Each structure stands twice: as structure tokens, then as C-alpha cells.
GROMACS .gro file of C-alpha atoms in nm:
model
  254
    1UNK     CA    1  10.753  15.183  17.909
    2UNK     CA    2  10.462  15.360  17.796
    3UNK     CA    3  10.103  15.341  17.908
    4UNK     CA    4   9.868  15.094  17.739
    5UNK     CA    5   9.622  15.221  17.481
    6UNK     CA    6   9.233  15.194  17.585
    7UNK     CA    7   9.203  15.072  17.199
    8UNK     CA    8   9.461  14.763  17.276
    9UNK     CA    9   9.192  14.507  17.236
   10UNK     CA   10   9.490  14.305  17.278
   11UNK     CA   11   9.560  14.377  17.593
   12UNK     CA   12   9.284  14.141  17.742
   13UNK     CA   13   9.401  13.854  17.581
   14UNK     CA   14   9.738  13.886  17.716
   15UNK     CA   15   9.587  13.931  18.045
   16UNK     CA   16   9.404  13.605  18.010
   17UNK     CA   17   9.724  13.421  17.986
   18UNK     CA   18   9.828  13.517  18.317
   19UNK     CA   19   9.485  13.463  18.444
   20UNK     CA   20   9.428  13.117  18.350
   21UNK     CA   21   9.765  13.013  18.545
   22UNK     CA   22  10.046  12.826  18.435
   23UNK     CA   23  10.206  12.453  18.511
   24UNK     CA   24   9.983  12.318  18.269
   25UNK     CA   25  10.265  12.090  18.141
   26UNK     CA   26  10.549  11.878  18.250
   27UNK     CA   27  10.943  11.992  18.252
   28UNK     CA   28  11.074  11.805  17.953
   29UNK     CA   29  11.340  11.514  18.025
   30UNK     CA   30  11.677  11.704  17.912
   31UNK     CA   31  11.727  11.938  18.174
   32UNK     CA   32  11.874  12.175  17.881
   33UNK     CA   33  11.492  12.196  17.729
   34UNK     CA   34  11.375  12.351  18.052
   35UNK     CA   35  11.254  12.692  17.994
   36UNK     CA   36  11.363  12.990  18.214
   37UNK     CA   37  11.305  13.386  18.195
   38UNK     CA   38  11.646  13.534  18.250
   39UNK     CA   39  11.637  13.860  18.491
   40UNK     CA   40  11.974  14.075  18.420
   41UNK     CA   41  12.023  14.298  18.732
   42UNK     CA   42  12.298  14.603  18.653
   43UNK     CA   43  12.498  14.599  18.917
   44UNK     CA   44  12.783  14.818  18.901
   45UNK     CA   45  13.120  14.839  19.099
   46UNK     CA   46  13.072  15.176  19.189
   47UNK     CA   47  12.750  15.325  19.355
   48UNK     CA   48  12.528  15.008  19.312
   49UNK     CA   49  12.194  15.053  19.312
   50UNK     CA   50  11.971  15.022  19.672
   51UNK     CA   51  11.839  14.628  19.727
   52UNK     CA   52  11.475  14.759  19.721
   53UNK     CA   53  11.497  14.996  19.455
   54UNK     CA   54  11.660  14.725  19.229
   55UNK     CA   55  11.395  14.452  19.311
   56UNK     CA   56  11.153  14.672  19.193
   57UNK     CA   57  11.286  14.751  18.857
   58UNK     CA   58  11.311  14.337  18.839
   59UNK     CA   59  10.931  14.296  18.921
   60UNK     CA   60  10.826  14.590  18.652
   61UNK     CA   61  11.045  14.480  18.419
   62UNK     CA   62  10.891  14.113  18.421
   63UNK     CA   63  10.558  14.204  18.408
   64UNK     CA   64  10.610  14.451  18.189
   65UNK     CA   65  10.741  14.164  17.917
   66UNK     CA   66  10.456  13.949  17.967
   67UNK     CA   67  10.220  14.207  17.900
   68UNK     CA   68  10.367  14.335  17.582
   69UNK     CA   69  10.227  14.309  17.248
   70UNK     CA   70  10.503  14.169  17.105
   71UNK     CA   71  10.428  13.804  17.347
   72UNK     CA   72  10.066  13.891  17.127
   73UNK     CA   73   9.838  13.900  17.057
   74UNK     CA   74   9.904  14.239  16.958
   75UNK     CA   75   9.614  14.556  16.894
   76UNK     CA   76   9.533  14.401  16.556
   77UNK     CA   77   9.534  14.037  16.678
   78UNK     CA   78   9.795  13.958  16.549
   79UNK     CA   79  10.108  13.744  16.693
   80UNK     CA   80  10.368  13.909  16.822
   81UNK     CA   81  10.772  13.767  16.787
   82UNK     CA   82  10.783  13.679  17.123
   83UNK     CA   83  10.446  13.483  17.165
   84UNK     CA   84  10.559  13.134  17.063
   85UNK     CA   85  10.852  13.121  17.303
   86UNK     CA   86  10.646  13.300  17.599
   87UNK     CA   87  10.363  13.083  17.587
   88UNK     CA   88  10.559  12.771  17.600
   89UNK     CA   89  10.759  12.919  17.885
   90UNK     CA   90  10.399  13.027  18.053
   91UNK     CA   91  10.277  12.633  18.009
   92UNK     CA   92  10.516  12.534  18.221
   93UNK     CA   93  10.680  12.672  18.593
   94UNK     CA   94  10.722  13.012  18.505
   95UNK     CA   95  11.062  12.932  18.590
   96UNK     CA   96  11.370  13.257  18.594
   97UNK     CA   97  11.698  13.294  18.655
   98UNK     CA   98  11.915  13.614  18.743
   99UNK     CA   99  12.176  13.749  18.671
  100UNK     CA  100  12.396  14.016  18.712
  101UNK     CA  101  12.574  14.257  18.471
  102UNK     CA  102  12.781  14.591  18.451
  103UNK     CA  103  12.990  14.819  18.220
  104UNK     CA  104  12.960  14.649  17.813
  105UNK     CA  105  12.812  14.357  17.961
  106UNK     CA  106  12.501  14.542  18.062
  107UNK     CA  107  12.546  14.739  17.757
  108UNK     CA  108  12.536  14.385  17.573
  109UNK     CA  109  12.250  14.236  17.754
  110UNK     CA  110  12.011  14.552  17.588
  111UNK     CA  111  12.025  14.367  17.226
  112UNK     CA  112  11.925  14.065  17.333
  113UNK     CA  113  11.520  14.065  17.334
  114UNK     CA  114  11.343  14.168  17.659
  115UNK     CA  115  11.242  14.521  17.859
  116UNK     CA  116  11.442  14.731  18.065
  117UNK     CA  117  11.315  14.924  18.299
  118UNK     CA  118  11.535  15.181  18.456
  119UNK     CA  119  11.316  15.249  18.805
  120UNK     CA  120  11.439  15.516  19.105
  121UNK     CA  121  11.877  15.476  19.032
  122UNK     CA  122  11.817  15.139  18.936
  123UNK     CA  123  11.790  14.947  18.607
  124UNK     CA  124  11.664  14.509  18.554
  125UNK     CA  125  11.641  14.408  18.206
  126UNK     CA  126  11.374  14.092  18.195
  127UNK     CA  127  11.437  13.909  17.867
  128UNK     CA  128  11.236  13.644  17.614
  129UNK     CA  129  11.226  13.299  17.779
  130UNK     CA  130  11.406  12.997  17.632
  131UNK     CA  131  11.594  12.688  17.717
  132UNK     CA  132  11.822  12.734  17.989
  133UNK     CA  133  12.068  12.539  17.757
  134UNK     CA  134  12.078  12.736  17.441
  135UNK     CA  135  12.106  13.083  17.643
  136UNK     CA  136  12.257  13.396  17.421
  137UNK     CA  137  12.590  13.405  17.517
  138UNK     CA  138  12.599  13.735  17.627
  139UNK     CA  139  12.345  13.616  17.869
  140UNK     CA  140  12.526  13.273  17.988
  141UNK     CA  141  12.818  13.444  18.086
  142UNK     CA  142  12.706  13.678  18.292
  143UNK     CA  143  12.742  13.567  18.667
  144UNK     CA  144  12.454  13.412  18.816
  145UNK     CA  145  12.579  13.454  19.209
  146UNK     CA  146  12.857  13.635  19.380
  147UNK     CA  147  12.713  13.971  19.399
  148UNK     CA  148  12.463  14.116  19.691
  149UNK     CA  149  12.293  14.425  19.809
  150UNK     CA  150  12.280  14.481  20.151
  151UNK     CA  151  11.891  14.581  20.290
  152UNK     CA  152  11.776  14.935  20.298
  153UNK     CA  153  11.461  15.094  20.455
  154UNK     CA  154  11.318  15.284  20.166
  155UNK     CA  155  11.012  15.337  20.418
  156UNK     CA  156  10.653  15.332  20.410
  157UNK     CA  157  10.531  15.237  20.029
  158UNK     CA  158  10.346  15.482  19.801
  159UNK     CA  159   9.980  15.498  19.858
  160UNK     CA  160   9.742  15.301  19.578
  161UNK     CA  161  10.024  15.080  19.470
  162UNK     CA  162  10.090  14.711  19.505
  163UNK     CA  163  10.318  14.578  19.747
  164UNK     CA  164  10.542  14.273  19.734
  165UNK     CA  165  10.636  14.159  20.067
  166UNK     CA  166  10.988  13.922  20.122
  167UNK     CA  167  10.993  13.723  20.409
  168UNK     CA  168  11.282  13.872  20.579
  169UNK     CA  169  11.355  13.572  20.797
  170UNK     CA  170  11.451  13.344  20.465
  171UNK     CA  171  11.727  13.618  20.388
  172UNK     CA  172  11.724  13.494  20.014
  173UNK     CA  173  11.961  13.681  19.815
  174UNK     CA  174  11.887  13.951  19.569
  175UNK     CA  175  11.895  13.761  19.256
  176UNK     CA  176  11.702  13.475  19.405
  177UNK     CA  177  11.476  13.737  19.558
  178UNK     CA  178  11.469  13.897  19.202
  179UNK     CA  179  11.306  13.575  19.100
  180UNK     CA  180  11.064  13.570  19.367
  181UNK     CA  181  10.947  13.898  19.303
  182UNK     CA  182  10.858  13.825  18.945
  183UNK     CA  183  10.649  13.579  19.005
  184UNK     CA  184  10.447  13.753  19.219
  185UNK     CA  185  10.391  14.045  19.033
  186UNK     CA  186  10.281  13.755  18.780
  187UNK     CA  187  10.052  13.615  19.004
  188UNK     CA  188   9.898  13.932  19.103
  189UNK     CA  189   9.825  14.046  18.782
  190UNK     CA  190   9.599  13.754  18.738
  191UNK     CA  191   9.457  13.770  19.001
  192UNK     CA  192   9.345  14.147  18.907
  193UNK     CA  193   9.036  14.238  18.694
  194UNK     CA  194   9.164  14.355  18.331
  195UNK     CA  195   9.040  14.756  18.439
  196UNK     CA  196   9.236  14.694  18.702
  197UNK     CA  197   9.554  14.563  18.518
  198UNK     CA  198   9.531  14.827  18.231
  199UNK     CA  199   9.542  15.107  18.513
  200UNK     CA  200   9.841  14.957  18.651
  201UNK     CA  201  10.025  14.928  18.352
  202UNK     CA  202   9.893  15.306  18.259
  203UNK     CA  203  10.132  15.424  18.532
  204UNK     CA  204  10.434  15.177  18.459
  205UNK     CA  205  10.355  14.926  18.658
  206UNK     CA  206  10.471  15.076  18.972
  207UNK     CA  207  10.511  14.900  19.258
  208UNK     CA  208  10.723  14.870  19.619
  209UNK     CA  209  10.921  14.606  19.773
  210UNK     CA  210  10.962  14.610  20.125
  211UNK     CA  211  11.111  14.320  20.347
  212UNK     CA  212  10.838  14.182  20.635
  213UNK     CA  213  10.902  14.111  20.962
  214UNK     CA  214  10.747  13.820  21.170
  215UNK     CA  215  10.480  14.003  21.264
  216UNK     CA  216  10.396  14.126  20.935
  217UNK     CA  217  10.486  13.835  20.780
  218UNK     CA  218  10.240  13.605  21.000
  219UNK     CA  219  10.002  13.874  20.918
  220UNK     CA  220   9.994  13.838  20.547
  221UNK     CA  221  10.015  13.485  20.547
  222UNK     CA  222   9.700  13.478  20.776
  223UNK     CA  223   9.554  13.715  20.476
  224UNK     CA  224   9.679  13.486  20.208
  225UNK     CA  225   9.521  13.174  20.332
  226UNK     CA  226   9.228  13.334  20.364
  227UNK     CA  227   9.164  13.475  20.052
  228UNK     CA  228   9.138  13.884  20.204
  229UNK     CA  229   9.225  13.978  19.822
  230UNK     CA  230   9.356  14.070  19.582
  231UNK     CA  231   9.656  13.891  19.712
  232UNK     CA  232   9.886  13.672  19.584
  233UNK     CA  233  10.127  13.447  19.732
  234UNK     CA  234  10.433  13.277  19.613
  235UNK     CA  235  10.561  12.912  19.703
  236UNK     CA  236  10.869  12.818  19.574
  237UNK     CA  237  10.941  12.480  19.418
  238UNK     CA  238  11.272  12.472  19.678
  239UNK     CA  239  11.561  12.420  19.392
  240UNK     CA  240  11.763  12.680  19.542
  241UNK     CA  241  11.838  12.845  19.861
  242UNK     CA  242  11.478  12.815  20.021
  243UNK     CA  243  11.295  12.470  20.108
  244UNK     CA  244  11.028  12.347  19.907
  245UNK     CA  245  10.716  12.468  19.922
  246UNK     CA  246  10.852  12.806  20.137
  247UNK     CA  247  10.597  13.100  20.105
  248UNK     CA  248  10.877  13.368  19.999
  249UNK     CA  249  10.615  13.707  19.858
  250UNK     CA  250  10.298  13.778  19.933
  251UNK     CA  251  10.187  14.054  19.721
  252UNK     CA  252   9.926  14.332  19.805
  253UNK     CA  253   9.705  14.524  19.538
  254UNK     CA  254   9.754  14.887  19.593
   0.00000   0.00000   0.00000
């Protein structure tokens, strides 16, 4: 990834899509039309990559993608390739789905449209949203479950970076956490001033992700309901592994 040009006027305007929100229409009737941004985690046999590390490379990868010109509009206003297919997707539940990949089949998954980002050993690949029925099929079969990481300590996060905290006690798994994770960095970014947004993205879009205890956890949530911003919290709509409604990030402005 490389940093975002001051003279990106459109920049802003791709900002603006994440600030206004999204939900603003319904799922369509044929489950097939739903629209989903696939996650592709590389997971290989041999030395897999740590849990944190990879989640990471997950959340920078997604908001890296929907903060690209190509979803437009791009410097010179104009459209990008992606923008009719990511706007659609951002109208509705910002819906994703991992999955992972190694050997050709991660070596695959890098022509079909998206951004990899390859962060600290460890490598996600967020790609172009479209109907979960009419998926690439070097995407669809890739294995959605299966695979796990076990939990690490990385430690204490960088200072002046944001941090997405997992509730620990839900013990989602790391493709379902992958998910989580994107939408908060999603969230976060609009809840961030632009300035704030373009300096982010001027140093990749780092960020940490560190599992919370109960005591940390009731601690953000305290902060989240409160509004002691910029936070943002994620509540999942419960269709798998977690209950409706569960609080599964909170993420933390740096």
C-alpha cells in the first residue's frame, strides 16, 4: 500500500461513504443476491502465521479496499472499477466472509480483484464484494472453516495507533474474528475526521489486535456506551457462532 496523496481530492469522498453508515437497504429475497466481502487469510501448513499478526493484516487489508480509488471516486473524480459493486455492498450489512488459502490457491486468490496486505509474517487478501452466489471460483472453493490459530500475546500495542479489542470470552474463531475485525476498522474510520483518516492511511493503516479480558472488556464497553471517543463498537447480526446482537470489537483510535 502506499500513502495517500494530500492532492487526492478523492479521498474525502470515499471517506464520506464510510461516514454516512451503511444498512440503508434491505437483503434482497434470493439468499444468492446477498452481497458479502470475501477475506482470504494465507494460512500455510508449515509455519502459519501468529493469530494476532494475521488479524491485523485482515483489518488493513479491508480498509485499505474501501478506501481505494479504484471503489472512486478517484483524484480526478472519476469512478473507479470497483465503485458500482462496493457501494451496493456498502448499502447494505457490510456483510464478509473468510476464508482460508495456501500454496497456488493463495497464489490464485491474488488475480482476483482486492488488496493484499502482507503485515509482520502475515499476509489477508480483502477482495471486491459481490453476491455470495456468483463467487470466483477460485474464491468458492477455498475452505471457509477447518483451520485455526491458536492465541498469542504479541504484548502491549504500538503507541498512536488504533486498537481493535476481541472479546476473549466469545472465543470466536479466526476467520469469524477476521470478519469482526473488518468491520470495525470500518466503523472507526467513520467515525474519524478525514485529517485524521488520511494520516492513518499515510502510514498503512497500521493497527493492533489484542484479545480483552473481562476486565478490559467491561471497561471498553463502559467507554463505548458512553461515547469516550473515537470509539467504535461492533454488534454482530448473530448468523454465526456468536448470538445476536453480541458486542464482539470495540475499537480504539490511536
Amino acid at each position: 500500500m502506499t500513502a495517500v496523496p494530500e492532492t487526492d481530492t478523492g479521498f474525502g469522498a470515499r471517506h464520506r461513504v464510510l461516514t454516512r453508515g451503511y444498512g440503508h437497504r434491505p437483503d434482497p429475497d434470493d439468499p444468492a443476491a446477498v452481497l458479502a466481502m470475501p477475506i482470504v487469510l494465507h494460512i500455510p501448513k508449515q509455519n502459519p502465521p501468529r493469530r494476532s499478526a494475521l488479524l491485523e493484516a485482515a483489518a488493513m487489508a479491508t480498509i485499505a479496499l474501501c478506501l481505494d480509488p479504484r471503489v472512486g471516486p478517484d483524484a480526478d473524480g472519476q469512478p473507479g472499477p470497483w465503485q458500482d459493486a462496493y457501494l451496493a455492498w456498502n448499502d447494505a450489512r457490510i456483510r464478509k466472509v473468510s476464508r482460508r488459502a495456501r500454496g497456488a490457491q493463495w497464489l490464485a486468490a491474488q488475480d482476483v480483484d482486492g488488496i493484499t496486505v502482507d503485515h509482520d509474517g502475515a499476509q489477508a487478501r480483502a477482495l471486491v464484494p459481490g453476491p455470495v452466489g456468483d463467487l470466483d471460483p477460485r474464491i468458492s472453493r477455498l475452505q471457509i472453516g477447518g483451520t485455526d490459530l491458536p492465541h498469542d500475546d504479541p504484548g502491549d500495542p504500538d503507541p498512536g495507533i488504533p486498537v481493535l479489542w476481541i472479546d476473549a470470552g466469545l472465543d470466536m474463531t479466526v476467520g469469524k474474528a477476521a470478519a469482526q475485525v473488518g468491520h470495525a476498522v470500518m466503523l472507526l474510520a467513520g467515525a474519524l475526521d478525514e485529517d485524521a483518516v488520511r494520516a492513518w492511511a499515510a502510514d498503512g493503516y497500521r493497527c493492533a489486535v489484542r484479545d480483552a479480558d473481562p476486565e478490559r472488556w467491561k471497561e471498553l464497553r463502559t467507554r463505548a456506551e458512553e461515547g469516550r471517543g473515537p470509539v467504535a463498537a461492533v454488534r454482530d447480526a448473530g448468523f454465526t457462532e456468536v448470538a445476536p446482537g453480541s458486542m464482539t470489537v470495540i475499537a480504539v483510535a490511536g
